[in-house]
Coordinates of C-alpha atoms in Angstrom, one line a residue:
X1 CA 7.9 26.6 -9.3
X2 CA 9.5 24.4 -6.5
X3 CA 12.4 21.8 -7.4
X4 CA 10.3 19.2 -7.3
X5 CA 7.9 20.8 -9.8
X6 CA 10.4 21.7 -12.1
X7 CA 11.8 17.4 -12.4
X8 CA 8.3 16.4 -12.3
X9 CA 7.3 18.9 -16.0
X10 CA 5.8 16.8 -18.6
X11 CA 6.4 17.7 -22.2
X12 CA 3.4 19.1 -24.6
X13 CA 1.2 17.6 -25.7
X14 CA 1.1 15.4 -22.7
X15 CA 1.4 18.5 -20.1
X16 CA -2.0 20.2 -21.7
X17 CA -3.9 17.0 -22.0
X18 CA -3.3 15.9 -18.3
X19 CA -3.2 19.5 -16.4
X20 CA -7.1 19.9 -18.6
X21 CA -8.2 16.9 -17.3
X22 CA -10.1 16.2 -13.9
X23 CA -8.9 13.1 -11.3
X24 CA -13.0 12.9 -11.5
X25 CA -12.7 12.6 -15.2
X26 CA -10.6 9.6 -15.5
X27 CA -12.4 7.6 -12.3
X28 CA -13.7 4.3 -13.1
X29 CA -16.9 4.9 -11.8
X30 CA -17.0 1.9 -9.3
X31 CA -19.2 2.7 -6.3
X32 CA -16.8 3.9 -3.3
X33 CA -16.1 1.1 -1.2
X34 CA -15.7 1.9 2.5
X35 CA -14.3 -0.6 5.1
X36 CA -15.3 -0.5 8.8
X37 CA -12.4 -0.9 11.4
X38 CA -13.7 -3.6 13.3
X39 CA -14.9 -5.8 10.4
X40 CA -12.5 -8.6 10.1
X41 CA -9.4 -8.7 7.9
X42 CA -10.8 -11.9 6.2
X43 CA -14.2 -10.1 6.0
X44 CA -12.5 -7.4 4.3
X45 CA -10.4 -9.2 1.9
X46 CA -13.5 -10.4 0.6
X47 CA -15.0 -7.6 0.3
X48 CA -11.9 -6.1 -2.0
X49 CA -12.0 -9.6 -3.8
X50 CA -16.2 -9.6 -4.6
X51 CA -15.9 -5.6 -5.5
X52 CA -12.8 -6.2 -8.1
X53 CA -10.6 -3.6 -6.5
X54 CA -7.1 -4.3 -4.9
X55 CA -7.6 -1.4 -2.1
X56 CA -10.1 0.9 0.0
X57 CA -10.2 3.3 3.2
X58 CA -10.9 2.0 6.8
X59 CA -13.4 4.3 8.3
X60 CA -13.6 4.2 12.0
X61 CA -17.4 3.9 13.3
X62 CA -17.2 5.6 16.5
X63 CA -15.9 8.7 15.6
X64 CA -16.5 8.8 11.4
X65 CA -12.6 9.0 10.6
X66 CA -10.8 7.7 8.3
X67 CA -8.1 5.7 10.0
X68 CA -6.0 3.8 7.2
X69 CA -6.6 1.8 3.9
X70 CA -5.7 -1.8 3.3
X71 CA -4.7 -3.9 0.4
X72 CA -3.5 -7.3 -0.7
X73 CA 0.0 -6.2 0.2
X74 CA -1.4 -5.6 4.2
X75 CA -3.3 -9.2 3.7
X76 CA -0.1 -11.0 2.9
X77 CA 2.0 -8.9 5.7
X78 CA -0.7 -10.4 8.3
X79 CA -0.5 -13.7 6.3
X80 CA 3.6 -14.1 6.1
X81 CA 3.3 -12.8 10.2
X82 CA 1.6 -15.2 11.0
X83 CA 3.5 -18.2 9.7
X84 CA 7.0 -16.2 11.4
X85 CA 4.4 -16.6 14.7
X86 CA 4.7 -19.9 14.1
X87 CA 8.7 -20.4 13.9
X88 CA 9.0 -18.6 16.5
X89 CA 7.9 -21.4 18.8
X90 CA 9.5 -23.6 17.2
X91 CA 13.2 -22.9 16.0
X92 CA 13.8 -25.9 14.7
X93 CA 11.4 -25.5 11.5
X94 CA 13.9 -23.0 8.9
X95 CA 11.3 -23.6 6.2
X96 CA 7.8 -24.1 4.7
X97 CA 8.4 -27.6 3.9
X98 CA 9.5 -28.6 7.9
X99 CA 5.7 -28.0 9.0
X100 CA 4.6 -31.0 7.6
X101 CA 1.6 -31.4 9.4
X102 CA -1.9 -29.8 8.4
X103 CA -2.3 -28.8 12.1
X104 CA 1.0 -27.1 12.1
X105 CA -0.1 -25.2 8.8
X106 CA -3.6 -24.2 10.0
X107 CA -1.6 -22.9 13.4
X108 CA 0.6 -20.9 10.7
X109 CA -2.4 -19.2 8.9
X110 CA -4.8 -18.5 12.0
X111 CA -2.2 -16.6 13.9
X112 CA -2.1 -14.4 11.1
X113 CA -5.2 -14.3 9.7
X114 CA -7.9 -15.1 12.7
X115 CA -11.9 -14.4 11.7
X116 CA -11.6 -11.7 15.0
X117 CA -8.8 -10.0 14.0
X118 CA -9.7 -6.4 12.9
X119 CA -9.0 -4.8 9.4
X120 CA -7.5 -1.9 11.7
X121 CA -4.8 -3.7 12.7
X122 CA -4.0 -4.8 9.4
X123 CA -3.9 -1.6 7.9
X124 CA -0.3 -0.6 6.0
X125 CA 1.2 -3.2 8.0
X126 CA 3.2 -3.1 4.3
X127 CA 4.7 0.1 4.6
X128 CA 3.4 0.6 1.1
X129 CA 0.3 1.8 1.3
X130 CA -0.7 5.0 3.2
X131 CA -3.6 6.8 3.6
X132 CA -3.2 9.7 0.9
X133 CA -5.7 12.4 -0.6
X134 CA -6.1 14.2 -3.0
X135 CA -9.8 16.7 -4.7
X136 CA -11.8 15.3 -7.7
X137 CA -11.3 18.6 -9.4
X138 CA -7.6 18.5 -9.1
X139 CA -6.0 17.8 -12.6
X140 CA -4.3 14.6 -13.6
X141 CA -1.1 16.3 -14.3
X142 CA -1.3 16.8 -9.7
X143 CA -2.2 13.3 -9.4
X144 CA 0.4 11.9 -11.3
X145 CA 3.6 14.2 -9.8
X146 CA 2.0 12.8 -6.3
X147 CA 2.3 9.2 -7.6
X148 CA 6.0 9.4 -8.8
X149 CA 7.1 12.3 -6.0
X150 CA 5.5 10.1 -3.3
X151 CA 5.7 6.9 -4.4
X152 CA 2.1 5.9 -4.3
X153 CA 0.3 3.6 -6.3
X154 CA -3.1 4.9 -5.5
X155 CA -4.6 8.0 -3.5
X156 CA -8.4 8.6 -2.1
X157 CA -10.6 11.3 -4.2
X158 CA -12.3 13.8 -1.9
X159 CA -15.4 15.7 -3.5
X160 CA -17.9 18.2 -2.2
X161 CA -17.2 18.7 1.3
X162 CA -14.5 16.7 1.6
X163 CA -16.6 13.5 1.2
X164 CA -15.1 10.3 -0.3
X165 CA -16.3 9.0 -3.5
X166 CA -13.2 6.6 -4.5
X167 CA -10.1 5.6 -4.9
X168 CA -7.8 6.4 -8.1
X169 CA -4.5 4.4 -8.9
X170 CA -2.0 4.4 -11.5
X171 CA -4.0 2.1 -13.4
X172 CA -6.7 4.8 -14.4
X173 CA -3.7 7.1 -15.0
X174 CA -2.9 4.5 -17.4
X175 CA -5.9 3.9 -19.7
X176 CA -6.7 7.8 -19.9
X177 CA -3.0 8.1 -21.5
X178 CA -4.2 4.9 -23.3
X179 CA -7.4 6.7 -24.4
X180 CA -5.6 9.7 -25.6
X181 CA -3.0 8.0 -27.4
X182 CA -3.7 9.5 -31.0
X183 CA -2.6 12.7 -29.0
X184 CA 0.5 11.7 -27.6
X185 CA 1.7 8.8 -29.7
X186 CA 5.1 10.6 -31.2
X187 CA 6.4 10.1 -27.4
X188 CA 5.6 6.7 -27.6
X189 CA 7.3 5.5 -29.9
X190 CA 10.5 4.6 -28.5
X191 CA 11.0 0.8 -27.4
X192 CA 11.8 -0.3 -23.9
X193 CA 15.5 -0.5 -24.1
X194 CA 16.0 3.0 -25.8
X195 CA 14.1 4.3 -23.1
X196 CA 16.2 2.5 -20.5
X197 CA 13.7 0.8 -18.7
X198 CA 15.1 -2.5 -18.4
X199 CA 17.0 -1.9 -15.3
X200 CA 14.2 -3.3 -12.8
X201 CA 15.9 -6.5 -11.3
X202 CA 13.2 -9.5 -11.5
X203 CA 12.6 -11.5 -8.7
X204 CA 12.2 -15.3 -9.3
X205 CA 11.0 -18.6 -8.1
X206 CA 10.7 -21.9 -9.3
X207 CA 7.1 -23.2 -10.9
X208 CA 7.1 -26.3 -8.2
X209 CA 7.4 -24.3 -4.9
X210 CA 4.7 -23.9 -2.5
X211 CA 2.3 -20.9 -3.1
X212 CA 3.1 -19.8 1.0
X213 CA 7.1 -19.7 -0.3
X214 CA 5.9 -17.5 -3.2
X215 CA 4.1 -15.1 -0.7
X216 CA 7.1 -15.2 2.0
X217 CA 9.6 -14.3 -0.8
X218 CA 7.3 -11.4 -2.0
X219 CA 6.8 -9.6 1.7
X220 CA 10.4 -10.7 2.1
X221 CA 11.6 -8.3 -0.6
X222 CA 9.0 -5.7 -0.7
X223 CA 7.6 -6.9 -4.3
X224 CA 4.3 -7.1 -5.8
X225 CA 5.3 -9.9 -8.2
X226 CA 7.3 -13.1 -9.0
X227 CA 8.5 -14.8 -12.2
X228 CA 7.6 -18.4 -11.9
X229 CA 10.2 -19.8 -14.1
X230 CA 10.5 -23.7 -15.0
X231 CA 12.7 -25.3 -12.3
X232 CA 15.4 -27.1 -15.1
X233 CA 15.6 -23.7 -17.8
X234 CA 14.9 -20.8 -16.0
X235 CA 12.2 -20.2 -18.9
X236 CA 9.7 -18.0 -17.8
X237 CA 5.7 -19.6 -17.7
X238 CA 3.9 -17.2 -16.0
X239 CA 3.4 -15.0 -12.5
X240 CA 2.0 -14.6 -9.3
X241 CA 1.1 -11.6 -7.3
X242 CA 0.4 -10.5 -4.3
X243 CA -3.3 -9.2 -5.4
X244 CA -3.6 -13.6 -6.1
X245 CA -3.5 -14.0 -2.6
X246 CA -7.6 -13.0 -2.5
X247 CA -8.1 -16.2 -3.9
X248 CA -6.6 -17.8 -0.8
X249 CA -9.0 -15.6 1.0
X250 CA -11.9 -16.1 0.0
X251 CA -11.8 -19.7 -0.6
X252 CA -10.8 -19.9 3.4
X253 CA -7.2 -19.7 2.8
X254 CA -7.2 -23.5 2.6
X255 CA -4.8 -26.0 3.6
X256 CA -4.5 -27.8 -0.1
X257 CA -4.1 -24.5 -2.2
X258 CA -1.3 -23.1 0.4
X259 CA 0.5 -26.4 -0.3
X260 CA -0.1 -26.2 -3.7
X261 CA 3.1 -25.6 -6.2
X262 CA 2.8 -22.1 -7.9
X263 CA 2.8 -23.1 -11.8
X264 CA -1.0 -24.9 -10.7
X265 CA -2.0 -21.8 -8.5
X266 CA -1.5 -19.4 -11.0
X267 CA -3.1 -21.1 -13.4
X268 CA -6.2 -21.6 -11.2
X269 CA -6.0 -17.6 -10.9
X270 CA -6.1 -16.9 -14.8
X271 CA -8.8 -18.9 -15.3
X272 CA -10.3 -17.4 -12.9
X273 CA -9.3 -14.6 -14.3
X274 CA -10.6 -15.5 -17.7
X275 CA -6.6 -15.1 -19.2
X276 CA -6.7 -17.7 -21.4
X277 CA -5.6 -19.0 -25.2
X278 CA -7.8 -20.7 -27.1
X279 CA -6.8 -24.2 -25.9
X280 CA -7.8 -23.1 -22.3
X281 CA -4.8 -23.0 -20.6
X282 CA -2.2 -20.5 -18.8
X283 CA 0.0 -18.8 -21.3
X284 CA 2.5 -16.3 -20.2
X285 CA 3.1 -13.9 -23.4
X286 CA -0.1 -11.8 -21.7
X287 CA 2.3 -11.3 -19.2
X288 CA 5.6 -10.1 -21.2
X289 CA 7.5 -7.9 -23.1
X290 CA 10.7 -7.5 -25.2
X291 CA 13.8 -4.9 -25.4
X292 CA 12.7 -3.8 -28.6
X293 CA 9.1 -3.4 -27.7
X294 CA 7.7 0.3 -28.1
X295 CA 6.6 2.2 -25.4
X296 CA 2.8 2.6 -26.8
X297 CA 2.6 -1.2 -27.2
X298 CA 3.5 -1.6 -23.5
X299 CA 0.6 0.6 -22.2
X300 CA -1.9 -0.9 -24.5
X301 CA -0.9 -4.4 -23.1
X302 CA -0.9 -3.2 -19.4
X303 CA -4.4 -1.7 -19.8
X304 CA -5.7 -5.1 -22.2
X305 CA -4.7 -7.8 -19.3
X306 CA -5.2 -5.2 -15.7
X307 CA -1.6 -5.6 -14.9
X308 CA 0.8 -3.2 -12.9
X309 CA 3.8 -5.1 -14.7
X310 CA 5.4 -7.0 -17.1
X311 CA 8.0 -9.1 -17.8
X312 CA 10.9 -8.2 -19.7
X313 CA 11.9 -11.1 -22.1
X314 CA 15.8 -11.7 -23.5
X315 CA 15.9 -14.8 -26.1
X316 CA 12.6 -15.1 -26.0
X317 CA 11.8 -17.0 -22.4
X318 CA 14.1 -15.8 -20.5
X319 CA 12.9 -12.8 -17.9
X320 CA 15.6 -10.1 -17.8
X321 CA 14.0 -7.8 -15.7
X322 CA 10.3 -5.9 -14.9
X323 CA 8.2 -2.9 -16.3
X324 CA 5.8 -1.2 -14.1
X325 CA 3.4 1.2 -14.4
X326 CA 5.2 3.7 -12.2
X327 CA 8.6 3.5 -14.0
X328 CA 6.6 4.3 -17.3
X329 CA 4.8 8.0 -15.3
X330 CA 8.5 8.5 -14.5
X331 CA 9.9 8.0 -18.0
X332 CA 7.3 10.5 -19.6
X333 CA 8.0 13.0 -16.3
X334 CA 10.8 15.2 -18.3
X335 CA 13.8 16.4 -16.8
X336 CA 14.3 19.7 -18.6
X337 CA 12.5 21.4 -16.2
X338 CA 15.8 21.2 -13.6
X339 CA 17.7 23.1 -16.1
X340 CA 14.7 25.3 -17.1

């Protein structure tokens, strides 16, 4: 067993359940979605956006390889690029709010996201999203040591003669644990802070900036996710992702939602999203967690609103830091194999 095997043991029951499992087993079952490398990014977002996935493999046409896979991350990349295009010609504009103009805007957002430029180009322009492998027979238990030992949020599945049939993500990880849970519950009992998870700094930004600030600061600091918090307490109301900015997409990335403040964006998005109380509006509990929350209750929350993350919660509305999926594989990744 190699080093990296021996950090990356589960304990039992969870070990048995995952190495006896399939990567095919736990698929969603989607039909594989395959981008061509000359169909443009904006084509492409869509075509994430109207399938309901956040990522898939460009395929080059010419010679039948794959050359890359994109995601909302690579969208916003080309996005945020675009609007640095844009300072660059003109120094004197430091922030969002200096280009005042809707023709300096739509000058901002067609540099970086032109109907003729090609998915190709926009392909991990993150840095967080490489094109990665891995058979439909291998066993969940393989899958998930790639995901933590490689940082990956999500991997192509190869079948029968190497042909792709999918992609699988930490998510599906996620909801088989989720679906097994009578199994493994005794490791789940332990809450957040016990666990030590609450270490995760959260990233911030005030419910009346502009959605385009909310997307800088993301690409800016390499995160998935802000807090919008209310601009006077710091409480937290609710979030916005990077995987939101399809809605810009798809819509034609227009001038009035890019201006719009991020408290009325996200909104828009979880109705959308159908992530609504019973009064109809935007409520930010789906989104959060506590200290003293258990570990079980955290996946079964994750899986019930198709997050990655949550917000940790101190007093009640304050966010003290973030839960992802990935720190959770890690957690339940024992360490007694380095002493084994």
């Amino acid at each position: 067993m190699s080093e990296t095997e021996k950090k990356r043991d589960f304990p039992e029951p969870l070990a048995g359940l995952m190495n006896s499992t399939s990567v095919g087993e736990i698929m969603s079952g989607r039909k594989p979605v395959i981008l061509d490398s000359e169909m443009s990014t904006v084509a492409a977002t869509s075509t994430l956006a109207k399938a309901g996935i956040s990522s898939a493999p460009i395929k080059d046409a010419k010679t039948g390889l794959f050359v890359g896979m994109l995601d909302y991350n690579d969208v916003a990349h080309l996005l945020i690029a675009g609007l640095r295009a844009r300072r660059s010609f003109d120094s004197s504009r430091n922030s969002f709010e200096s280009s005042s103009s809707d023709d300096a805007l739509r000058t901002v957002l067609e540099s970086g996201l032109s109907p003729s430029m090609p998915a190709r180009l926009a392909s991990d322009l993150s840095k967080m999203n490489p094109l990665v492998h891995i058979s439909d027979t291998a066993s969940v238990l393989e899958l998930t040591r790639l995901f933590i030992d490689k940082d990956l949020h999500r991997v192509c599945v190869l079948g029968g003669e190497n042909t792709f049939i999918g992609v699988v993500s930490q998510s599906d990880v996620l909801k088989f644990l989720n679906s097994r849970e009578a199994v493994i519950k005794p490791l789940l009992q332990p809450t957040v802070k016990e666990l030590g998870l609450m270490h995760r700094p959260v990233v911030t930004i005030p419910a009346d900036r502009h959605v385009l600030e909310a997307l800088e600061l993301m690409v800016n600091l390499k995160v998935s996710s802000v807090a919008v918090v209310d601009e006077t307490d710091g409480d937290l109301l609710t979030a916005i992702t990077l995987t939101d900015c399809k809605k810009l997409i798809s819509r034609g990335h227009k001038l009035a939602e890019m201006r719009m403040d991020v408290r009325e964006f996200a909104a828009r998005v979880r109705t959308d999203n159908a992530v609504e109380n019973d009064r109809g509006s935007d409520t930010f509990p789906f989104f959060a967690v506590h200290g003293s929350t258990k570990l079980e209750h955290v996946i079964k929350k994750l899986v019930a609103v198709r997050a990655h993350r949550l917000f940790i919660l101190h007093g009640g509305t304050k966010p003290v830091g973030v839960i992802a999926i990935s720190d959770i594989l890690s957690c339940l990744a024992s360490k007694k194999g380095e002493t084994a």
